[in-house]
Short mmCIF file of C-alpha atoms and ligand atoms in Angstrom, two decimals:
data_model
loop_
_atom_site.label_atom_id
_atom_site.label_comp_id
_atom_site.label_asym_id
_atom_site.label_seq_id
_atom_site.Cartn_x
_atom_site.Cartn_y
_atom_site.Cartn_z
CA MET A 1 -96.50 60.89 -131.09
CA LYS A 2 -93.32 61.42 -128.87
CA LEU A 3 -91.44 58.92 -126.83
CA THR A 4 -87.95 58.93 -125.18
CA VAL A 5 -85.78 56.20 -126.47
CA SER A 6 -82.81 55.69 -124.73
CA GLY A 7 -82.59 59.31 -123.58
CA ASN A 8 -83.67 61.27 -126.90
CA GLU A 9 -87.06 62.35 -127.34
CA LYS A 10 -88.49 61.79 -130.98
CA GLU A 11 -91.56 61.44 -132.56
CA TYR A 12 -92.86 58.07 -133.81
CA ALA A 13 -96.07 56.61 -135.32
CA ASP A 14 -98.92 56.40 -133.21
CA GLY A 15 -99.76 52.52 -131.64
CA LEU A 16 -95.98 51.45 -132.30
CA SER A 17 -95.08 48.12 -130.56
CA VAL A 18 -92.09 47.53 -128.80
CA ALA A 19 -91.22 45.09 -131.20
CA GLN A 20 -91.45 47.72 -133.86
CA LEU A 21 -89.43 50.12 -132.12
CA ILE A 22 -86.83 47.68 -131.75
CA GLU A 23 -86.38 47.19 -135.34
CA LEU A 24 -87.10 51.12 -136.12
CA GLU A 25 -83.77 51.63 -133.77
CA LYS A 26 -81.87 48.92 -135.34
CA VAL A 27 -81.31 47.49 -131.98
CA GLU A 28 -78.50 44.79 -132.42
CA THR A 29 -78.94 41.29 -131.21
CA PRO A 30 -82.44 42.23 -129.97
CA GLN A 31 -82.68 38.82 -128.13
CA TYR A 32 -79.99 39.98 -125.44
CA VAL A 33 -82.07 43.20 -125.02
CA THR A 34 -83.94 43.76 -121.99
CA VAL A 35 -86.56 46.78 -122.38
CA SER A 36 -88.18 49.01 -120.16
CA VAL A 37 -91.07 51.27 -120.42
CA ASN A 38 -91.34 53.86 -117.63
CA ASP A 39 -89.30 51.91 -115.51
CA GLU A 40 -91.23 48.68 -115.74
CA PHE A 41 -89.55 45.55 -117.58
CA VAL A 42 -91.16 43.90 -120.62
CA GLU A 43 -91.22 40.46 -121.05
CA SER A 44 -89.00 39.23 -123.80
CA GLY A 45 -92.03 37.20 -125.43
CA ALA A 46 -94.40 40.06 -125.55
CA PHE A 47 -92.32 42.82 -127.84
CA ALA A 48 -95.20 42.56 -130.32
CA GLU A 49 -98.15 42.97 -128.17
CA THR A 50 -96.52 45.68 -125.94
CA SER A 51 -97.85 49.01 -127.71
CA LEU A 52 -96.30 51.98 -126.80
CA ASN A 53 -98.03 55.61 -125.68
CA ALA A 54 -97.39 59.10 -125.96
CA GLY A 55 -94.77 60.31 -123.43
CA ASP A 56 -93.26 56.45 -123.02
CA ILE A 57 -89.81 56.41 -121.72
CA VAL A 58 -88.00 53.71 -123.06
CA GLU A 59 -84.50 52.13 -122.62
CA PHE A 60 -82.47 49.24 -124.18
CA LEU A 61 -80.34 47.10 -121.91
CA TYR A 62 -78.12 44.53 -123.57
CA PHE A 63 -77.68 41.56 -120.93
CA MET A 64 -74.11 41.33 -119.20
CA GLY A 65 -73.01 38.19 -117.50
CA GLY A 66 -70.41 35.60 -117.94
CA GLY A 67 -68.52 32.93 -115.80
CA GLN A 68 -65.03 31.89 -114.95
CA TYR A 69 -64.47 28.68 -116.37
CA GLY A 70 -63.57 27.33 -119.85
CA PHE A 71 -60.36 28.46 -121.72
CA MET B 1 -54.65 49.87 -128.42
CA ILE B 2 -57.35 50.98 -126.22
CA THR B 3 -56.51 52.59 -122.97
CA ILE B 4 -58.47 52.25 -119.81
CA ARG B 5 -57.90 55.46 -117.46
CA LEU B 6 -58.60 54.27 -113.86
CA LYS B 7 -58.26 56.05 -110.63
CA GLN B 8 -56.35 54.19 -108.06
CA GLN B 9 -59.11 54.82 -105.46
CA ASP B 10 -61.49 53.11 -108.05
CA CYS B 11 -59.18 50.21 -108.83
CA LYS B 12 -59.43 49.80 -104.73
CA SER B 13 -63.10 50.00 -104.59
CA ILE B 14 -63.39 47.13 -107.39
CA ILE B 15 -61.20 45.06 -105.28
CA ALA B 16 -62.76 45.60 -102.08
CA HIS B 17 -66.06 44.67 -103.98
CA ALA B 18 -64.70 41.54 -105.43
CA LYS B 19 -63.41 40.35 -101.96
CA ASN B 20 -66.79 40.93 -100.07
CA GLY B 21 -68.43 38.95 -102.61
CA LEU B 22 -66.36 36.08 -102.00
CA PRO B 23 -66.47 33.13 -102.34
CA ASN B 24 -68.99 34.35 -105.51
CA GLU B 25 -68.17 36.57 -108.49
CA ALA B 26 -68.72 40.24 -108.20
CA CYS B 27 -69.38 42.58 -110.88
CA GLY B 28 -70.33 46.38 -111.78
CA LEU B 29 -70.36 48.56 -114.24
CA LEU B 30 -68.15 51.63 -115.60
CA ALA B 31 -68.95 54.63 -116.63
CA GLY B 32 -66.71 58.14 -117.77
CA LYS B 33 -65.36 59.86 -120.88
CA ALA B 34 -64.18 58.28 -124.36
CA ASP B 35 -61.69 60.10 -126.43
CA GLY B 36 -60.66 58.24 -128.93
CA ASP B 37 -58.91 55.03 -127.93
CA VAL B 38 -58.66 56.51 -124.26
CA LYS B 39 -61.51 55.81 -122.05
CA THR B 40 -61.39 57.51 -118.77
CA VAL B 41 -63.44 56.08 -115.98
CA GLU B 42 -65.35 58.70 -113.90
CA LYS B 43 -67.53 56.41 -111.78
CA VAL B 44 -67.71 52.65 -110.91
CA TYR B 45 -70.98 51.00 -110.14
CA LEU B 46 -70.31 48.13 -107.59
CA LEU B 47 -73.50 46.01 -108.29
CA SER B 48 -74.78 42.90 -106.99
CA ASN B 49 -74.60 39.49 -108.57
CA PRO B 50 -77.79 37.93 -108.85
CA ASP B 51 -76.44 34.75 -109.73
CA SER B 52 -74.75 34.60 -106.24
CA SER B 53 -72.45 32.36 -107.80
CA PRO B 54 -68.62 31.61 -107.64
CA GLU B 55 -68.48 30.94 -111.17
CA HIS B 56 -71.24 33.00 -112.81
CA PHE B 57 -72.08 36.42 -113.06
CA SER B 58 -75.26 38.49 -114.44
CA ILE B 59 -75.45 42.51 -114.35
CA ASP B 60 -79.13 42.68 -112.44
CA PRO B 61 -81.33 44.95 -115.34
CA LYS B 62 -82.82 47.08 -112.37
CA GLU B 63 -79.50 47.94 -111.35
CA GLN B 64 -77.95 48.53 -114.71
CA LEU B 65 -81.18 50.55 -115.35
CA ALA B 66 -80.83 52.69 -112.39
CA ALA B 67 -76.93 52.78 -113.42
CA VAL B 68 -77.47 54.19 -116.79
CA LYS B 69 -79.83 56.84 -115.67
CA ASP B 70 -77.11 58.08 -113.62
CA MET B 71 -74.68 58.19 -116.04
CA ARG B 72 -76.75 60.12 -118.44
CA ALA B 73 -77.72 62.48 -116.01
CA ASN B 74 -74.10 62.99 -115.14
CA GLY B 75 -73.03 63.37 -118.60
CA PHE B 76 -71.00 59.79 -118.55
CA VAL B 77 -70.97 57.36 -121.03
CA PRO B 78 -70.82 53.59 -120.51
CA LEU B 79 -67.35 52.12 -120.88
CA GLY B 80 -67.88 48.70 -120.05
CA ASN B 81 -68.17 46.53 -117.06
CA PHE B 82 -66.17 44.34 -114.62
CA HIS B 83 -66.17 41.38 -112.73
CA SER B 84 -63.90 39.06 -110.88
CA HIS B 85 -62.62 35.55 -111.06
CA PRO B 86 -62.36 34.09 -107.45
CA SER B 87 -59.91 31.43 -108.49
CA THR B 88 -59.03 31.74 -112.14
CA PRO B 89 -56.71 33.96 -113.85
CA ALA B 90 -57.89 37.65 -115.01
CA ARG B 91 -58.69 36.46 -118.45
CA LEU B 92 -61.92 36.20 -120.20
CA SER B 93 -63.52 32.68 -120.25
CA GLU B 94 -65.04 31.08 -122.99
CA GLU B 95 -68.51 32.04 -121.36
CA ASP B 96 -67.37 35.46 -120.95
CA ILE B 97 -66.45 35.84 -124.89
CA ARG B 98 -69.62 34.16 -125.97
CA LEU B 99 -71.76 36.47 -123.50
CA ALA B 100 -69.78 40.05 -124.51
CA TYR B 101 -72.08 41.69 -127.10
CA ASP B 102 -70.84 44.71 -127.29
CA GLY B 103 -68.01 45.44 -129.41
CA LYS B 104 -67.37 48.62 -127.98
CA ALA B 105 -67.51 47.98 -124.47
CA SER B 106 -64.48 46.91 -122.23
CA TYR B 107 -64.95 44.11 -120.39
CA LEU B 108 -62.50 44.06 -117.00
CA ILE B 109 -61.83 41.03 -114.87
CA LEU B 110 -59.97 40.95 -111.49
CA SER B 111 -58.50 37.83 -110.65
CA LEU B 112 -58.27 36.96 -107.19
CA ALA B 113 -56.69 33.57 -107.62
CA GLY B 114 -52.86 34.82 -106.96
CA GLU B 115 -51.62 36.32 -103.40
CA SER B 116 -52.17 39.80 -104.95
CA PRO B 117 -55.16 40.95 -107.06
CA VAL B 118 -54.83 41.35 -111.07
CA LEU B 119 -56.83 43.42 -113.07
CA ASN B 120 -57.08 43.01 -117.00
CA ALA B 121 -59.14 44.65 -119.75
CA PHE B 122 -60.00 43.25 -122.79
CA GLY B 123 -62.41 44.58 -126.09
CA VAL B 124 -64.55 41.82 -127.79
CA VAL B 125 -64.93 42.15 -131.03
CA GLY B 126 -66.60 39.69 -133.56
CA GLY B 127 -65.63 36.84 -131.03
CA GLU B 128 -61.90 38.25 -131.28
CA VAL B 129 -60.37 39.31 -127.69
CA LEU B 130 -58.25 42.17 -127.93
CA PRO B 131 -56.28 43.14 -124.72
CA GLN B 132 -56.34 46.68 -123.19
CA VAL B 133 -54.11 48.68 -121.31
CA VAL B 134 -55.31 49.77 -117.66
CA ASP B 135 -53.55 52.55 -116.45
CA LEU B 136 -53.73 53.38 -112.94
CA LEU B 137 -54.10 57.05 -112.01
CA ASP B 138 -52.83 58.54 -108.85
ZN1 ZN C 1 -65.57 35.89 -116.74
#
């Protein structure tokens, strides 16, 4: 099946889960990554049970944050 | 050393956004072109701070997603982010460093602690802070 991952359309195995895609795409520090599928955010605990369907558009977003104190 | 080329106008927008956000920290994303050690900012995304805190910020994933799509549509690459320090200097705090996961990103800090705003840029590679040059363009 075809998926669009981070803007690139590629062929993937049918029934792939979000967790498997993260591994396949070698996403670094996945614990800090937010995943969206067709603009819907996937709960971080649900990566393994969320399977992808042909035509899905997947984005990986890195958490960005900080604070002003503590040197 | 990495140089961030930033239009004077975009720098002013960042300062205005940070002042509007007071007393809280303000933040946003930077996109443009990267050519070796020179990063040219073509677009600044002024985003909200869902933490609504004078001591913390985070980028709202919904706004981040919209910005990433806009960058791609414009042929820009993500260059990094910026945030303000309402009452501390323009350098990365321990928490900023701990949460800087992206070794390729530039982290810009705008301090509003002094009389005039100070903007500094840094890279963070494996927990090590590397200062970068901010080159303001007319
Ligand atoms: Zn900070």
